[in-house]
Amino acid sequence: MTYIGYTPEQIKIAGSDAYNYQGVGNPHKFAHIKNGEKVLDLGSGLGIDSFIASASVGEEGSVVGIDISKSEVKHAGERAKARGLKNLE
């Protein structure tokens, strides 16, 4: 993840889920997500970028992840629940 510009803080947020990373780019490098914002993660896959966005928007914001793969959405939802993320759908 480092080679495509994720910060050490973002990699720490991804935690053990970083091993599931399937992305080809780093949207956070350009998005500059702020506390309280609403984020739509299209092609959210296993949820890594959604988890990072969730930390950026805080309790005041929200993140919705959408993916064509039902199994990946299910996995991401289970991981979000295990992480206690209440601002992520």
PDB file of C-alpha atoms in Angstrom:
ATOM      1  CA  MET A   1       0.000   0.000   0.000  1.00  0.00           C
ATOM      2  CA  THR A   2       2.940   2.299   0.623  1.00  0.00           C
ATOM      3  CA  TYR A   3       3.994   2.179  -3.033  1.00  0.00           C
ATOM      4  CA  ILE A   4       0.739   3.817  -4.132  1.00  0.00           C
ATOM      5  CA  GLY A   5       0.857   6.577  -1.552  1.00  0.00           C
ATOM      6  CA  TYR A   6      -1.034   5.382   1.515  1.00  0.00           C
ATOM      7  CA  THR A   7       0.298   7.033   4.654  1.00  0.00           C
ATOM      8  CA  PRO A   8       1.516   5.009   7.642  1.00  0.00           C
ATOM      9  CA  GLU A   9      -1.598   6.223   9.521  1.00  0.00           C
ATOM     10  CA  GLN A  10      -3.902   4.929   6.759  1.00  0.00           C
ATOM     11  CA  ILE A  11      -2.099   1.580   6.687  1.00  0.00           C
ATOM     12  CA  LYS A  12      -2.472   1.373  10.475  1.00  0.00           C
ATOM     13  CA  ILE A  13      -6.238   1.993  10.099  1.00  0.00           C
ATOM     14  CA  ALA A  14      -6.400  -0.803   7.499  1.00  0.00           C
ATOM     15  CA  GLY A  15      -4.633  -3.028  10.029  1.00  0.00           C
ATOM     16  CA  SER A  16      -4.773  -6.747   9.307  1.00  0.00           C
ATOM     17  CA  ASP A  17      -7.364  -6.040   6.602  1.00  0.00           C
ATOM     18  CA  ALA A  18      -4.543  -4.514   4.530  1.00  0.00           C
ATOM     19  CA  TYR A  19      -3.732  -8.064   3.430  1.00  0.00           C
ATOM     20  CA  ASN A  20      -7.098  -8.062   1.619  1.00  0.00           C
ATOM     21  CA  TYR A  21      -6.280  -4.883  -0.307  1.00  0.00           C
ATOM     22  CA  GLN A  22      -7.155  -5.275  -3.997  1.00  0.00           C
ATOM     23  CA  GLY A  23      -7.107  -1.683  -5.178  1.00  0.00           C
ATOM     24  CA  VAL A  24      -5.080  -0.191  -7.974  1.00  0.00           C
ATOM     25  CA  GLY A  25      -4.864   3.352  -6.648  1.00  0.00           C
ATOM     26  CA  ASN A  26      -5.186   5.533  -3.593  1.00  0.00           C
ATOM     27  CA  PRO A  27      -8.302   7.726  -3.698  1.00  0.00           C
ATOM     28  CA  HIS A  28      -7.410   9.285  -0.337  1.00  0.00           C
ATOM     29  CA  LYS A  29      -4.363  10.896  -1.897  1.00  0.00           C
ATOM     30  CA  PHE A  30      -6.674  13.219  -3.827  1.00  0.00           C
ATOM     31  CA  ALA A  31      -9.979  13.214  -1.937  1.00  0.00           C
ATOM     32  CA  HIS A  32      -8.874  15.058   1.223  1.00  0.00           C
ATOM     33  CA  ILE A  33     -11.857  13.640   3.147  1.00  0.00           C
ATOM     34  CA  LYS A  34     -12.826  15.729   6.168  1.00  0.00           C
ATOM     35  CA  ASN A  35     -14.709  15.128   9.385  1.00  0.00           C
ATOM     36  CA  GLY A  36     -18.482  15.200   8.926  1.00  0.00           C
ATOM     37  CA  GLU A  37     -18.486  14.490   5.193  1.00  0.00           C
ATOM     38  CA  LYS A  38     -20.503  11.791   3.427  1.00  0.00           C
ATOM     39  CA  VAL A  39     -18.494   9.413   1.236  1.00  0.00           C
ATOM     40  CA  LEU A  40     -19.654   7.005  -1.467  1.00  0.00           C
ATOM     41  CA  ASP A  41     -17.055   4.304  -2.185  1.00  0.00           C
ATOM     42  CA  LEU A  42     -17.881   2.867  -5.625  1.00  0.00           C
ATOM     43  CA  GLY A  43     -16.238  -0.490  -6.228  1.00  0.00           C
ATOM     44  CA  SER A  44     -15.562  -0.817  -2.507  1.00  0.00           C
ATOM     45  CA  GLY A  45     -14.437  -4.442  -2.710  1.00  0.00           C
ATOM     46  CA  LEU A  46     -13.446  -5.822   0.683  1.00  0.00           C
ATOM     47  CA  GLY A  47     -13.801  -2.398   2.292  1.00  0.00           C
ATOM     48  CA  ILE A  48     -10.253  -1.190   2.932  1.00  0.00           C
ATOM     49  CA  ASP A  49     -10.792   2.308   1.497  1.00  0.00           C
ATOM     50  CA  SER A  50     -14.180   2.493   3.214  1.00  0.00           C
ATOM     51  CA  PHE A  51     -12.532   1.733   6.573  1.00  0.00           C
ATOM     52  CA  ILE A  52      -9.980   4.492   5.998  1.00  0.00           C
ATOM     53  CA  ALA A  53     -12.716   6.918   4.890  1.00  0.00           C
ATOM     54  CA  SER A  54     -14.738   6.003   7.989  1.00  0.00           C
ATOM     55  CA  ALA A  55     -11.875   7.157  10.195  1.00  0.00           C
ATOM     56  CA  SER A  56     -11.590  10.400   8.199  1.00  0.00           C
ATOM     57  CA  VAL A  57     -15.280  11.350   8.373  1.00  0.00           C
ATOM     58  CA  GLY A  58     -15.575  10.524  12.082  1.00  0.00           C
ATOM     59  CA  GLU A  59     -18.815  10.015  13.961  1.00  0.00           C
ATOM     60  CA  GLU A  60     -20.403  13.050  12.303  1.00  0.00           C
ATOM     61  CA  GLY A  61     -19.958  11.682   8.792  1.00  0.00           C
ATOM     62  CA  SER A  62     -20.871   8.503   6.957  1.00  0.00           C
ATOM     63  CA  VAL A  63     -19.513   6.105   4.352  1.00  0.00           C
ATOM     64  CA  VAL A  64     -21.445   3.872   1.963  1.00  0.00           C
ATOM     65  CA  GLY A  65     -19.575   1.141   0.089  1.00  0.00           C
ATOM     66  CA  ILE A  66     -21.019  -0.325  -3.114  1.00  0.00           C
ATOM     67  CA  ASP A  67     -19.607  -3.220  -5.108  1.00  0.00           C
ATOM     68  CA  ILE A  68     -20.829  -5.612  -7.792  1.00  0.00           C
ATOM     69  CA  SER A  69     -19.600  -8.614  -5.760  1.00  0.00           C
ATOM     70  CA  LYS A  70     -22.140  -9.589  -3.112  1.00  0.00           C
ATOM     71  CA  SER A  71     -19.578 -11.770  -1.337  1.00  0.00           C
ATOM     72  CA  GLU A  72     -17.126  -8.871  -1.033  1.00  0.00           C
ATOM     73  CA  VAL A  73     -19.844  -6.546   0.268  1.00  0.00           C
ATOM     74  CA  LYS A  74     -20.802  -9.216   2.808  1.00  0.00           C
ATOM     75  CA  HIS A  75     -17.169  -9.605   3.890  1.00  0.00           C
ATOM     76  CA  ALA A  76     -16.711  -5.837   4.188  1.00  0.00           C
ATOM     77  CA  GLY A  77     -19.903  -5.558   6.252  1.00  0.00           C
ATOM     78  CA  GLU A  78     -18.742  -8.295   8.605  1.00  0.00           C
ATOM     79  CA  ARG A  79     -15.326  -6.632   9.004  1.00  0.00           C
ATOM     80  CA  ALA A  80     -16.953  -3.218   9.613  1.00  0.00           C
ATOM     81  CA  LYS A  81     -19.157  -4.755  12.293  1.00  0.00           C
ATOM     82  CA  ALA A  82     -16.164  -6.486  13.899  1.00  0.00           C
ATOM     83  CA  ARG A  83     -14.362  -3.126  13.929  1.00  0.00           C
ATOM     84  CA  GLY A  84     -17.375  -1.434  15.534  1.00  0.00           C
ATOM     85  CA  LEU A  85     -17.788   1.045  12.682  1.00  0.00           C
ATOM     86  CA  LYS A  86     -21.213   2.623  13.015  1.00  0.00           C
ATOM     87  CA  ASN A  87     -20.806   5.223  10.290  1.00  0.00           C
ATOM     88  CA  LEU A  88     -20.245   2.677   7.515  1.00  0.00           C
ATOM     89  CA  GLU A  89     -22.855   0.846   5.411  1.00  0.00           C
TER      90      GLU A  89
END
